[in-house]
GROMACS .gro file of N, CA and C in nm:
model
  300
    1UNK      N    1  -5.931   7.260   9.063
    1UNK     CA    2  -5.973   7.268   8.931
    1UNK      C    3  -5.988   7.412   8.891
    2UNK      N    4  -5.934   7.443   8.772
    2UNK     CA    5  -5.938   7.577   8.723
    2UNK      C    6  -5.989   7.575   8.579
    3UNK      N    7  -6.074   7.671   8.545
    3UNK     CA    8  -6.125   7.692   8.414
    3UNK      C    9  -6.106   7.830   8.360
    4UNK      N   10  -6.037   7.845   8.249
    4UNK     CA   11  -6.010   7.977   8.188
    4UNK      C   12  -6.088   7.985   8.061
    5UNK      N   13  -6.157   8.097   8.041
    5UNK     CA   14  -6.232   8.116   7.916
    5UNK      C   15  -6.163   8.229   7.838
    6UNK      N   16  -6.136   8.203   7.709
    6UNK     CA   17  -6.066   8.296   7.621
    6UNK      C   18  -6.151   8.310   7.493
    7UNK      N   19  -6.166   8.429   7.445
    7UNK     CA   20  -6.238   8.453   7.319
    7UNK      C   21  -6.134   8.495   7.214
    8UNK      N   22  -6.131   8.421   7.108
    8UNK     CA   23  -6.037   8.441   6.997
    8UNK      C   24  -6.110   8.442   6.868
    9UNK      N   25  -6.160   8.565   6.827
    9UNK     CA   26  -6.234   8.579   6.703
    9UNK      C   27  -6.362   8.496   6.715
   10UNK      N   28  -6.382   8.404   6.623
   10UNK     CA   29  -6.504   8.321   6.621
   10UNK      C   30  -6.496   8.196   6.714
   11UNK      N   31  -6.390   8.190   6.794
   11UNK     CA   32  -6.371   8.077   6.882
   11UNK      C   33  -6.377   8.119   7.033
   12UNK      N   34  -6.440   8.033   7.109
   12UNK     CA   35  -6.438   8.049   7.253
   12UNK      C   36  -6.367   7.924   7.307
   13UNK      N   37  -6.259   7.948   7.381
   13UNK     CA   38  -6.179   7.840   7.430
   13UNK      C   39  -6.193   7.829   7.583
   14UNK      N   40  -6.231   7.711   7.622
   14UNK     CA   41  -6.235   7.680   7.774
   14UNK      C   42  -6.119   7.593   7.801
   15UNK      N   43  -6.027   7.637   7.877
   15UNK     CA   44  -5.908   7.554   7.913
   15UNK      C   45  -5.924   7.507   8.058
   16UNK      N   46  -5.920   7.377   8.072
   16UNK     CA   47  -5.937   7.307   8.202
   16UNK      C   48  -5.800   7.259   8.259
   17UNK      N   49  -5.781   7.285   8.386
   17UNK     CA   50  -5.657   7.246   8.457
   17UNK      C   51  -5.700   7.176   8.585
   18UNK      N   52  -5.639   7.061   8.609
   18UNK     CA   53  -5.662   6.983   8.734
   18UNK      C   54  -5.755   6.868   8.717
   19UNK      N   55  -5.834   6.841   8.816
   19UNK     CA   56  -5.925   6.723   8.821
   19UNK      C   57  -6.069   6.773   8.810
   20UNK      N   58  -6.138   6.735   8.710
   20UNK     CA   59  -6.277   6.767   8.692
   20UNK      C   60  -6.360   6.656   8.752
   21UNK      N   61  -6.370   6.654   8.887
   21UNK     CA   62  -6.443   6.550   8.955
   21UNK      C   63  -6.574   6.610   9.014
   22UNK      N   64  -6.644   6.527   9.091
   22UNK     CA   65  -6.768   6.574   9.146
   22UNK      C   66  -6.756   6.700   9.228
   23UNK      N   67  -6.649   6.711   9.310
   23UNK     CA   68  -6.633   6.825   9.393
   23UNK      C   69  -6.610   6.951   9.313
   24UNK      N   70  -6.546   6.945   9.199
   24UNK     CA   71  -6.515   7.060   9.113
   24UNK      C   72  -6.632   7.092   9.013
   25UNK      N   73  -6.722   7.003   8.998
   25UNK     CA   74  -6.828   7.014   8.890
   25UNK      C   75  -6.915   7.136   8.914
   26UNK      N   76  -6.957   7.166   9.034
   26UNK     CA   77  -7.043   7.279   9.062
   26UNK      C   78  -6.979   7.410   9.016
   27UNK      N   79  -6.855   7.433   9.055
   27UNK     CA   80  -6.787   7.556   9.017
   27UNK      C   81  -6.762   7.556   8.867
   28UNK      N   82  -6.719   7.448   8.813
   28UNK     CA   83  -6.697   7.443   8.670
   28UNK      C   84  -6.816   7.470   8.588
   29UNK      N   85  -6.934   7.428   8.633
   29UNK     CA   86  -7.061   7.455   8.566
   29UNK      C   87  -7.085   7.607   8.565
   30UNK      N   88  -7.053   7.672   8.670
   30UNK     CA   89  -7.061   7.820   8.673
   30UNK      C   90  -6.961   7.884   8.582
   31UNK      N   91  -6.844   7.829   8.582
   31UNK     CA   92  -6.732   7.893   8.499
   31UNK      C   93  -6.756   7.888   8.352
   32UNK      N   94  -6.830   7.784   8.308
   32UNK     CA   95  -6.850   7.767   8.163
   32UNK      C   96  -6.977   7.828   8.105
   33UNK      N   97  -7.048   7.900   8.190
   33UNK     CA   98  -7.171   7.963   8.147
   33UNK      C   99  -7.153   8.052   8.013
   34UNK      N  100  -7.044   8.124   8.002
   34UNK     CA  101  -7.028   8.197   7.874
   34UNK      C  102  -7.038   8.104   7.751
   35UNK      N  103  -6.990   7.983   7.766
   35UNK     CA  104  -6.990   7.887   7.655
   35UNK      C  105  -7.136   7.855   7.615
   36UNK      N  106  -7.221   7.846   7.716
   36UNK     CA  107  -7.361   7.803   7.685
   36UNK      C  108  -7.440   7.910   7.622
   37UNK      N  109  -7.396   8.035   7.630
   37UNK     CA  110  -7.463   8.146   7.573
   37UNK      C  111  -7.410   8.191   7.439
   38UNK      N  112  -7.306   8.117   7.387
   38UNK     CA  113  -7.241   8.157   7.261
   38UNK      C  114  -7.316   8.093   7.145
   39UNK      N  115  -7.367   8.182   7.060
   39UNK     CA  116  -7.438   8.137   6.940
   39UNK      C  117  -7.350   8.145   6.818
   40UNK      N  118  -7.345   8.037   6.740
   40UNK     CA  119  -7.271   8.040   6.618
   40UNK      C  120  -7.123   8.037   6.628
   41UNK      N  121  -7.068   8.024   6.741
   41UNK     CA  122  -6.920   8.024   6.765
   41UNK      C  123  -6.869   7.881   6.770
   42UNK      N  124  -6.745   7.864   6.746
   42UNK     CA  125  -6.678   7.736   6.768
   42UNK      C  126  -6.627   7.731   6.909
   43UNK      N  127  -6.676   7.626   6.983
   43UNK     CA  128  -6.644   7.614   7.123
   43UNK      C  129  -6.533   7.509   7.135
   44UNK      N  130  -6.422   7.545   7.197
   44UNK     CA  131  -6.310   7.454   7.211
   44UNK      C  132  -6.291   7.420   7.356
   45UNK      N  133  -6.296   7.291   7.388
   45UNK     CA  134  -6.267   7.248   7.525
   45UNK      C  135  -6.128   7.195   7.527
   46UNK      N  136  -6.037   7.276   7.578
   46UNK     CA  137  -5.894   7.244   7.577
   46UNK      C  138  -5.861   7.172   7.703
   47UNK      N  139  -5.822   7.046   7.691
   47UNK     CA  140  -5.794   6.957   7.800
   47UNK      C  141  -5.648   6.931   7.824
   48UNK      N  142  -5.559   7.020   7.770
   48UNK     CA  143  -5.421   7.000   7.782
   48UNK      C  144  -5.375   6.970   7.930
   49UNK      N  145  -5.426   7.048   8.026
   49UNK     CA  146  -5.391   7.038   8.160
   49UNK      C  147  -5.488   6.967   8.250
   50UNK      N  148  -5.590   6.899   8.186
   50UNK     CA  149  -5.691   6.826   8.258
   50UNK      C  150  -5.634   6.688   8.296
   51UNK      N  151  -5.633   6.655   8.421
   51UNK     CA  152  -5.566   6.534   8.469
   51UNK      C  153  -5.665   6.417   8.476
   52UNK      N  154  -5.797   6.453   8.503
   52UNK     CA  155  -5.897   6.349   8.539
   52UNK      C  156  -6.033   6.406   8.508
   53UNK      N  157  -6.122   6.319   8.459
   53UNK     CA  158  -6.264   6.359   8.445
   53UNK      C  159  -6.357   6.250   8.494
   54UNK      N  160  -6.449   6.293   8.580
   54UNK     CA  161  -6.546   6.199   8.635
   54UNK      C  162  -6.678   6.200   8.555
   55UNK      N  163  -6.772   6.126   8.598
   55UNK     CA  164  -6.899   6.128   8.531
   55UNK      C  165  -6.967   6.267   8.543
   56UNK      N  166  -6.944   6.338   8.650
   56UNK     CA  167  -6.991   6.473   8.663
   56UNK      C  168  -6.926   6.564   8.561
   57UNK      N  169  -6.803   6.547   8.535
   57UNK     CA  170  -6.733   6.625   8.433
   57UNK      C  171  -6.784   6.591   8.292
   58UNK      N  172  -6.808   6.463   8.270
   58UNK     CA  173  -6.862   6.422   8.139
   58UNK      C  174  -6.999   6.488   8.119
   59UNK      N  175  -7.082   6.493   8.221
   59UNK     CA  176  -7.216   6.555   8.212
   59UNK      C  177  -7.198   6.705   8.171
   60UNK      N  178  -7.093   6.771   8.226
   60UNK     CA  179  -7.070   6.914   8.188
   60UNK      C  180  -7.039   6.922   8.039
   61UNK      N  181  -6.950   6.837   7.993
   61UNK     CA  182  -6.919   6.837   7.849
   61UNK      C  183  -7.039   6.810   7.762
   62UNK      N  184  -7.121   6.719   7.812
   62UNK     CA  185  -7.245   6.686   7.731
   62UNK      C  186  -7.342   6.800   7.735
   63UNK      N  187  -7.352   6.874   7.840
   63UNK     CA  188  -7.437   6.988   7.848
   63UNK      C  189  -7.387   7.103   7.752
   64UNK      N  190  -7.261   7.122   7.742
   64UNK     CA  191  -7.200   7.213   7.650
   64UNK      C  192  -7.237   7.176   7.506
   65UNK      N  193  -7.223   7.044   7.474
   65UNK     CA  194  -7.256   6.998   7.341
   65UNK      C  195  -7.403   7.023   7.307
   66UNK      N  196  -7.493   6.994   7.405
   66UNK     CA  197  -7.630   7.009   7.381
   66UNK      C  198  -7.672   7.154   7.356
   67UNK      N  199  -7.618   7.243   7.439
   67UNK     CA  200  -7.649   7.386   7.420
   67UNK      C  201  -7.587   7.438   7.295
   68UNK      N  202  -7.463   7.393   7.264
   68UNK     CA  203  -7.402   7.439   7.142
   68UNK      C  204  -7.483   7.401   7.015
   69UNK      N  205  -7.532   7.280   7.016
   69UNK     CA  206  -7.617   7.236   6.904
   69UNK      C  207  -7.743   7.318   6.892
   70UNK      N  208  -7.803   7.350   7.005
   70UNK     CA  209  -7.924   7.435   7.007
   70UNK      C  210  -7.895   7.574   6.952
   71UNK      N  211  -7.777   7.625   6.969
   71UNK     CA  212  -7.738   7.759   6.922
   71UNK      C  213  -7.665   7.759   6.794
   72UNK      N  214  -7.647   7.644   6.725
   72UNK     CA  215  -7.574   7.644   6.605
   72UNK      C  216  -7.424   7.652   6.616
   73UNK      N  217  -7.374   7.614   6.728
   73UNK     CA  218  -7.228   7.615   6.753
   73UNK      C  219  -7.171   7.479   6.738
   74UNK      N  220  -7.040   7.477   6.714
   74UNK     CA  221  -6.965   7.349   6.699
   74UNK      C  222  -6.876   7.332   6.821
   75UNK      N  223  -6.858   7.209   6.874
   75UNK     CA  224  -6.777   7.182   6.988
   75UNK      C  225  -6.661   7.089   6.946
   76UNK      N  226  -6.537   7.132   6.987
   76UNK     CA  227  -6.415   7.053   6.962
   76UNK      C  228  -6.351   7.033   7.096
   77UNK      N  229  -6.310   6.908   7.122
   77UNK     CA  230  -6.233   6.872   7.241
   77UNK      C  231  -6.087   6.856   7.194
   78UNK      N  232  -6.000   6.929   7.262
   78UNK     CA  233  -5.860   6.922   7.222
   78UNK      C  234  -5.765   6.869   7.333
   79UNK      N  235  -5.662   6.801   7.290
   79UNK     CA  236  -5.547   6.763   7.377
   79UNK      C  237  -5.586   6.683   7.501
   80UNK      N  238  -5.665   6.575   7.479
   80UNK     CA  239  -5.696   6.489   7.592
   80UNK      C  240  -5.580   6.390   7.612
   81UNK      N  241  -5.553   6.360   7.739
   81UNK     CA  242  -5.446   6.263   7.766
   81UNK      C  243  -5.501   6.120   7.740
   82UNK      N  244  -5.411   6.022   7.750
   82UNK     CA  245  -5.451   5.882   7.722
   82UNK      C  246  -5.556   5.833   7.815
   83UNK      N  247  -5.551   5.869   7.942
   83UNK     CA  248  -5.650   5.823   8.039
   83UNK      C  249  -5.787   5.879   8.010
   84UNK      N  250  -5.794   6.005   7.978
   84UNK     CA  251  -5.921   6.063   7.948
   84UNK      C  252  -5.972   6.014   7.813
   85UNK      N  253  -5.883   5.993   7.719
   85UNK     CA  254  -5.926   5.937   7.590
   85UNK      C  255  -5.990   5.801   7.612
   86UNK      N  256  -5.935   5.719   7.704
   86UNK     CA  257  -5.990   5.587   7.736
   86UNK      C  258  -6.131   5.601   7.790
   87UNK      N  259  -6.152   5.700   7.879
   87UNK     CA  260  -6.286   5.726   7.933
   87UNK      C  261  -6.381   5.763   7.825
   88UNK      N  262  -6.335   5.850   7.731
   88UNK     CA  263  -6.420   5.890   7.618
   88UNK      C  264  -6.459   5.772   7.529
   89UNK      N  265  -6.363   5.681   7.506
   89UNK     CA  266  -6.389   5.560   7.428
   89UNK      C  267  -6.491   5.470   7.502
   90UNK      N  268  -6.468   5.444   7.629
   90UNK     CA  269  -6.555   5.358   7.699
   90UNK      C  270  -6.696   5.410   7.715
   91UNK      N  271  -6.712   5.542   7.714
   91UNK     CA  272  -6.849   5.600   7.735
   91UNK      C  273  -6.914   5.636   7.601
   92UNK      N  274  -6.840   5.620   7.492
   92UNK     CA  275  -6.898   5.660   7.365
   92UNK      C  276  -6.884   5.809   7.330
   93UNK      N  277  -6.816   5.885   7.411
   93UNK     CA  278  -6.799   6.026   7.383
   93UNK      C  279  -6.719   6.058   7.262
   94UNK      N  280  -6.640   5.961   7.221
   94UNK     CA  281  -6.554   5.981   7.102
   94UNK      C  282  -6.646   6.003   6.978
   95UNK      N  283  -6.765   5.946   6.980
   95UNK     CA  284  -6.853   5.961   6.866
   95UNK      C  285  -6.944   6.086   6.883
   96UNK      N  286  -6.942   6.151   6.997
   96UNK     CA  287  -7.026   6.268   7.023
   96UNK      C  288  -6.950   6.397   6.994
   97UNK      N  289  -6.815   6.392   7.003
   97UNK     CA  290  -6.736   6.518   6.992
   97UNK      C  291  -6.635   6.498   6.885
   98UNK      N  292  -6.600   6.614   6.825
   98UNK     CA  293  -6.480   6.617   6.738
   98UNK      C  294  -6.359   6.630   6.829
   99UNK      N  295  -6.267   6.533   6.824
   99UNK     CA  296  -6.150   6.533   6.914
   99UNK      C  297  -6.027   6.558   6.831
  100UNK      N  298  -5.953   6.653   6.872
  100UNK     CA  299  -5.823   6.689   6.808
  100UNK      C  300  -5.706   6.670   6.896
   0.00000   0.00000   0.00000
């Protein structure tokens, strides 16, 4: 699992590659700390290369959303594949995030 953080003006983009499973969740939580400290920015979770997300990965996304709301930031999830979209639908995450 790899996470890249890019700052583009008023946007902070976290790009995920690989499998966001329980084993990868600890490191990913560390990697996304800059997102949790961003106030007033648009946070983009780019899932173009994300192959799989477990409940641990969903908790990470939820923590980003919670912190973003507390800091007045917006969260957008981009480019999820059909398997991850199905997980988002089954868990109700489609109603929690703006998905592009």
